[in-house]
Amino acid sequence: MNSLILSGPLSRCTARVGITRALSTSAVQNLGRQRPGRRSEHPFDVENMEKFNFDDQTTIGHELFDNIREVRSYLRKAKYEIPKLSEHAKPFVPPTSSQILRFKTHNYMGEPHPAESKCVLNVSVDALGLNDQERHKLLVLSGPRYNPETGDLTLSSEKFPYVKQNKKYLSDLLDKLVAEAKDTSDTFADIPLDTRHVKSKKKLEFPAEWARPKKSTSTSS
């Protein structure tokens, strides 16, 4: 213990500063290390593993067996469980004239996938009940989402994490498009309908007379 005495105006105050030195100068990182001869034994150390006598399958073999078990489990379900679903079958009821919206979603059978939240809405423009002026404005606003060959309007969304949210968003978006098409303040009559996005390239067929003749296979005895 070392003493520090202050002089001058502070001579009345005497302070003692204690300096404690460490008993060991080893680094902190080496505290948990042990000497080579004092290593603790662990049952799963490599040195304690028995010699492989080729009396068991390799890792690849066990993975192959796991795949076989998985396939067999699905085969058993297809044979014994799927026929039981016929008890819950319901007759098909076609959609009515008022049910004009068609939604398409994707499901990967319990496997998480980023495309599961995507929803696609498809509707026939003729079923919306619009006149020529409203129809033209709706198609101009829709842009490439309208297919003039099929007469359908397709909207898709995956901006929300759940498919129900995207479905509701598309339904509201279609309502806004129809409401905007019925607004007569600006009819877009001076804007022509652009259908260049559906113009497919001309496919040329290979002439049959240009084909090489087939070689005749003759067997020699």
Short mmCIF file of C-alpha atoms in Angstrom, two decimals:
data_model
loop_
_atom_site.label_atom_id
_atom_site.label_comp_id
_atom_site.label_asym_id
_atom_site.label_seq_id
_atom_site.Cartn_x
_atom_site.Cartn_y
_atom_site.Cartn_z
CA MET A 1 0.00 0.00 0.00
CA ASN A 2 1.51 3.37 -1.07
CA SER A 3 0.64 6.75 0.55
CA LEU A 4 0.16 9.98 -1.37
CA ILE A 5 0.55 13.25 0.65
CA LEU A 6 -0.72 16.48 -0.93
CA SER A 7 1.23 19.72 -0.39
CA GLY A 8 0.27 23.38 -0.67
CA PRO A 9 -3.30 24.51 0.00
CA LEU A 10 -4.41 20.94 -0.01
CA SER A 11 -1.89 19.92 2.66
CA ARG A 12 -4.68 19.68 5.19
CA CYS A 13 -6.27 16.89 3.16
CA THR A 14 -4.38 13.68 3.09
CA ALA A 15 -5.47 10.94 0.74
CA ARG A 16 -4.27 7.43 0.51
CA VAL A 17 -4.29 5.75 -2.84
CA GLY A 18 -4.12 2.00 -2.80
CA ILE A 19 -2.51 0.18 -5.68
CA THR A 20 -3.34 -3.49 -5.92
CA ARG A 21 -1.30 -5.67 -8.20
CA ALA A 22 -2.54 -8.88 -9.68
CA LEU A 23 -0.96 -12.04 -8.37
CA SER A 24 -0.89 -13.50 -11.90
CA THR A 25 -0.10 -11.87 -15.22
CA SER A 26 -1.81 -14.50 -17.39
CA ALA A 27 -4.28 -13.33 -20.01
CA VAL A 28 -7.98 -13.70 -19.31
CA GLN A 29 -8.41 -15.76 -22.51
CA ASN A 30 -6.15 -18.46 -21.06
CA LEU A 31 -8.03 -18.89 -17.79
CA GLY A 32 -10.34 -21.56 -19.18
CA ARG A 33 -7.58 -23.53 -20.83
CA GLN A 34 -6.11 -26.63 -19.30
CA ARG A 35 -2.79 -28.28 -19.63
CA PRO A 36 -2.46 -31.00 -22.28
CA GLY A 37 -2.08 -33.70 -19.68
CA ARG A 38 -5.10 -32.60 -17.63
CA ARG A 39 -7.74 -32.65 -20.38
CA SER A 40 -11.09 -33.90 -19.12
CA GLU A 41 -12.48 -36.92 -20.90
CA HIS A 42 -15.75 -36.57 -22.78
CA PRO A 43 -17.75 -39.56 -24.03
CA PHE A 44 -18.22 -37.97 -27.45
CA ASP A 45 -14.58 -37.12 -28.11
CA VAL A 46 -13.09 -38.38 -31.35
CA GLU A 47 -10.46 -40.33 -29.43
CA ASN A 48 -13.19 -42.31 -27.65
CA MET A 49 -14.99 -43.39 -30.82
CA GLU A 50 -14.86 -47.05 -31.69
CA LYS A 51 -13.31 -48.20 -34.91
CA PHE A 52 -15.80 -48.50 -37.76
CA ASN A 53 -16.15 -52.17 -38.67
CA PHE A 54 -18.43 -51.58 -41.69
CA ASP A 55 -21.31 -53.22 -39.82
CA ASP A 56 -23.68 -50.26 -40.27
CA GLN A 57 -24.94 -48.00 -43.02
CA THR A 58 -23.11 -44.82 -43.91
CA THR A 59 -24.64 -41.37 -43.56
CA ILE A 60 -25.76 -41.41 -47.19
CA GLY A 61 -27.35 -44.81 -46.63
CA HIS A 62 -29.34 -43.56 -43.63
CA GLU A 63 -30.52 -40.55 -45.64
CA LEU A 64 -31.69 -42.91 -48.38
CA PHE A 65 -33.61 -44.97 -45.82
CA ASP A 66 -35.24 -41.79 -44.48
CA ASN A 67 -36.43 -40.93 -47.98
CA ILE A 68 -37.82 -44.44 -48.43
CA ARG A 69 -39.69 -44.18 -45.12
CA GLU A 70 -41.16 -40.83 -46.14
CA VAL A 71 -42.34 -42.16 -49.51
CA ARG A 72 -43.87 -45.22 -47.86
CA SER A 73 -45.73 -43.04 -45.36
CA TYR A 74 -47.33 -41.11 -48.22
CA LEU A 75 -48.19 -44.34 -50.01
CA ARG A 76 -49.93 -45.63 -46.89
CA LYS A 77 -51.89 -42.39 -46.62
CA ALA A 78 -52.90 -42.64 -50.27
CA LYS A 79 -54.14 -46.19 -49.78
CA TYR A 80 -55.82 -46.05 -46.38
CA GLU A 81 -56.59 -42.41 -45.52
CA ILE A 82 -57.46 -40.71 -48.81
CA PRO A 83 -60.41 -43.05 -49.55
CA LYS A 84 -61.95 -41.92 -46.26
CA LEU A 85 -62.18 -38.37 -47.58
CA SER A 86 -64.99 -39.42 -49.91
CA GLU A 87 -67.31 -39.35 -46.91
CA HIS A 88 -66.83 -35.56 -46.68
CA ALA A 89 -67.19 -34.89 -50.41
CA LYS A 90 -69.75 -32.28 -51.47
CA PRO A 91 -71.38 -31.94 -54.88
CA PHE A 92 -70.02 -29.21 -57.13
CA VAL A 93 -72.17 -26.10 -57.26
CA PRO A 94 -71.34 -23.80 -60.19
CA PRO A 95 -71.00 -20.10 -59.38
CA THR A 96 -74.03 -17.92 -59.88
CA SER A 97 -74.23 -14.94 -62.19
CA SER A 98 -73.55 -12.59 -59.27
CA GLN A 99 -70.30 -14.37 -58.34
CA ILE A 100 -68.04 -12.88 -61.01
CA LEU A 101 -64.74 -12.72 -59.13
CA ARG A 102 -62.23 -15.56 -59.36
CA PHE A 103 -59.34 -15.73 -56.91
CA LYS A 104 -56.27 -17.91 -57.30
CA THR A 105 -53.84 -18.71 -54.49
CA HIS A 106 -50.95 -21.14 -53.97
CA ASN A 107 -50.49 -23.64 -51.18
CA TYR A 108 -47.34 -25.69 -50.67
CA MET A 109 -48.87 -28.30 -48.32
CA GLY A 110 -47.57 -26.98 -45.00
CA GLU A 111 -44.16 -25.97 -46.31
CA PRO A 112 -43.45 -22.27 -45.71
CA HIS A 113 -42.98 -20.40 -48.96
CA PRO A 114 -42.92 -16.66 -49.76
CA ALA A 115 -45.39 -17.14 -52.63
CA GLU A 116 -48.15 -18.42 -50.33
CA SER A 117 -49.32 -14.90 -49.54
CA LYS A 118 -49.82 -13.99 -53.21
CA CYS A 119 -53.37 -13.67 -54.50
CA VAL A 120 -54.54 -13.23 -58.11
CA LEU A 121 -57.95 -11.80 -59.02
CA ASN A 122 -59.51 -12.50 -62.40
CA VAL A 123 -62.79 -11.01 -63.63
CA SER A 124 -64.52 -10.65 -66.97
CA VAL A 125 -64.97 -7.00 -67.96
CA ASP A 126 -68.32 -7.80 -69.59
CA ALA A 127 -69.65 -8.98 -66.22
CA LEU A 128 -69.05 -5.58 -64.59
CA GLY A 129 -72.06 -4.03 -66.33
CA LEU A 130 -70.36 -0.92 -67.73
CA ASN A 131 -71.33 1.07 -70.80
CA ASP A 132 -68.91 1.78 -73.63
CA GLN A 133 -67.63 5.03 -72.12
CA GLU A 134 -67.06 3.53 -68.67
CA ARG A 135 -65.56 0.39 -70.18
CA HIS A 136 -63.02 2.39 -72.20
CA LYS A 137 -61.91 4.37 -69.15
CA LEU A 138 -61.59 1.21 -67.06
CA LEU A 139 -59.43 -0.47 -69.69
CA VAL A 140 -57.19 2.58 -70.04
CA LEU A 141 -56.70 2.68 -66.28
CA SER A 142 -56.01 -1.07 -66.16
CA GLY A 143 -53.21 -0.89 -68.74
CA PRO A 144 -51.43 -4.23 -69.36
CA ARG A 145 -53.62 -5.99 -66.79
CA TYR A 146 -56.37 -6.30 -69.39
CA ASN A 147 -56.21 -9.08 -71.98
CA PRO A 148 -58.26 -8.18 -75.07
CA GLU A 149 -58.07 -11.74 -76.39
CA THR A 150 -59.91 -13.21 -73.40
CA GLY A 151 -61.70 -10.08 -72.19
CA ASP A 152 -60.49 -10.64 -68.63
CA LEU A 153 -58.94 -8.24 -66.14
CA THR A 154 -56.20 -9.72 -63.93
CA LEU A 155 -54.92 -8.13 -60.73
CA SER A 156 -52.35 -9.61 -58.36
CA SER A 157 -50.96 -8.61 -54.98
CA GLU A 158 -48.36 -9.90 -52.53
CA LYS A 159 -47.69 -6.73 -50.56
CA PHE A 160 -49.26 -8.11 -47.38
CA PRO A 161 -48.02 -11.10 -45.33
CA TYR A 162 -51.34 -13.00 -45.41
CA VAL A 163 -53.37 -14.13 -48.40
CA LYS A 164 -56.66 -12.87 -46.93
CA GLN A 165 -55.22 -9.38 -46.68
CA ASN A 166 -54.15 -9.46 -50.33
CA LYS A 167 -57.56 -10.80 -51.32
CA LYS A 168 -59.33 -7.95 -49.53
CA TYR A 169 -56.91 -5.44 -51.06
CA LEU A 170 -57.64 -6.68 -54.60
CA SER A 171 -61.39 -6.56 -54.01
CA ASP A 172 -61.16 -2.97 -52.77
CA LEU A 173 -58.88 -2.06 -55.67
CA LEU A 174 -61.41 -3.36 -58.19
CA ASP A 175 -64.16 -1.35 -56.50
CA LYS A 176 -62.02 1.79 -56.80
CA LEU A 177 -61.38 1.10 -60.49
CA VAL A 178 -65.09 0.69 -61.20
CA ALA A 179 -65.92 3.84 -59.22
CA GLU A 180 -63.27 5.80 -61.13
CA ALA A 181 -64.55 4.45 -64.45
CA LYS A 182 -68.04 5.73 -63.65
CA ASP A 183 -66.70 9.21 -62.88
CA THR A 184 -67.68 11.41 -65.85
CA SER A 185 -65.42 14.35 -64.98
CA ASP A 186 -62.73 12.89 -67.25
CA THR A 187 -63.74 10.09 -69.59
CA PHE A 188 -60.29 9.54 -71.20
CA ALA A 189 -62.00 9.62 -74.58
CA ASP A 190 -58.92 11.17 -76.21
CA ILE A 191 -56.64 8.35 -75.03
CA PRO A 192 -56.59 5.26 -77.28
CA LEU A 193 -56.50 1.79 -75.82
CA ASP A 194 -53.00 0.31 -75.98
CA THR A 195 -52.95 -3.45 -76.63
CA ARG A 196 -49.30 -3.88 -77.61
CA HIS A 197 -48.61 -5.98 -74.53
CA VAL A 198 -50.65 -8.91 -75.94
CA LYS A 199 -49.22 -8.90 -79.44
CA SER A 200 -47.40 -12.20 -79.70
CA LYS A 201 -44.48 -12.74 -81.99
CA LYS A 202 -45.14 -14.52 -85.25
CA LYS A 203 -44.11 -18.14 -84.94
CA LEU A 204 -42.60 -19.65 -88.06
CA GLU A 205 -43.11 -23.33 -88.71
CA PHE A 206 -40.20 -25.36 -89.98
CA PRO A 207 -40.96 -26.57 -93.55
CA ALA A 208 -41.50 -30.28 -93.73
CA GLU A 209 -39.61 -30.54 -97.04
CA TRP A 210 -36.49 -29.20 -95.36
CA ALA A 211 -36.37 -32.05 -92.89
CA ARG A 212 -33.58 -34.54 -93.29
CA PRO A 213 -34.71 -37.98 -94.43
CA LYS A 214 -34.65 -40.68 -91.82
CA LYS A 215 -31.88 -43.21 -92.12
CA SER A 216 -33.07 -46.72 -92.80
CA THR A 217 -31.68 -49.23 -90.32
CA SER A 218 -30.69 -52.49 -91.98
CA THR A 219 -29.56 -55.50 -90.00
CA SER A 220 -26.73 -57.50 -91.49
CA SER A 221 -26.72 -61.22 -90.92
#
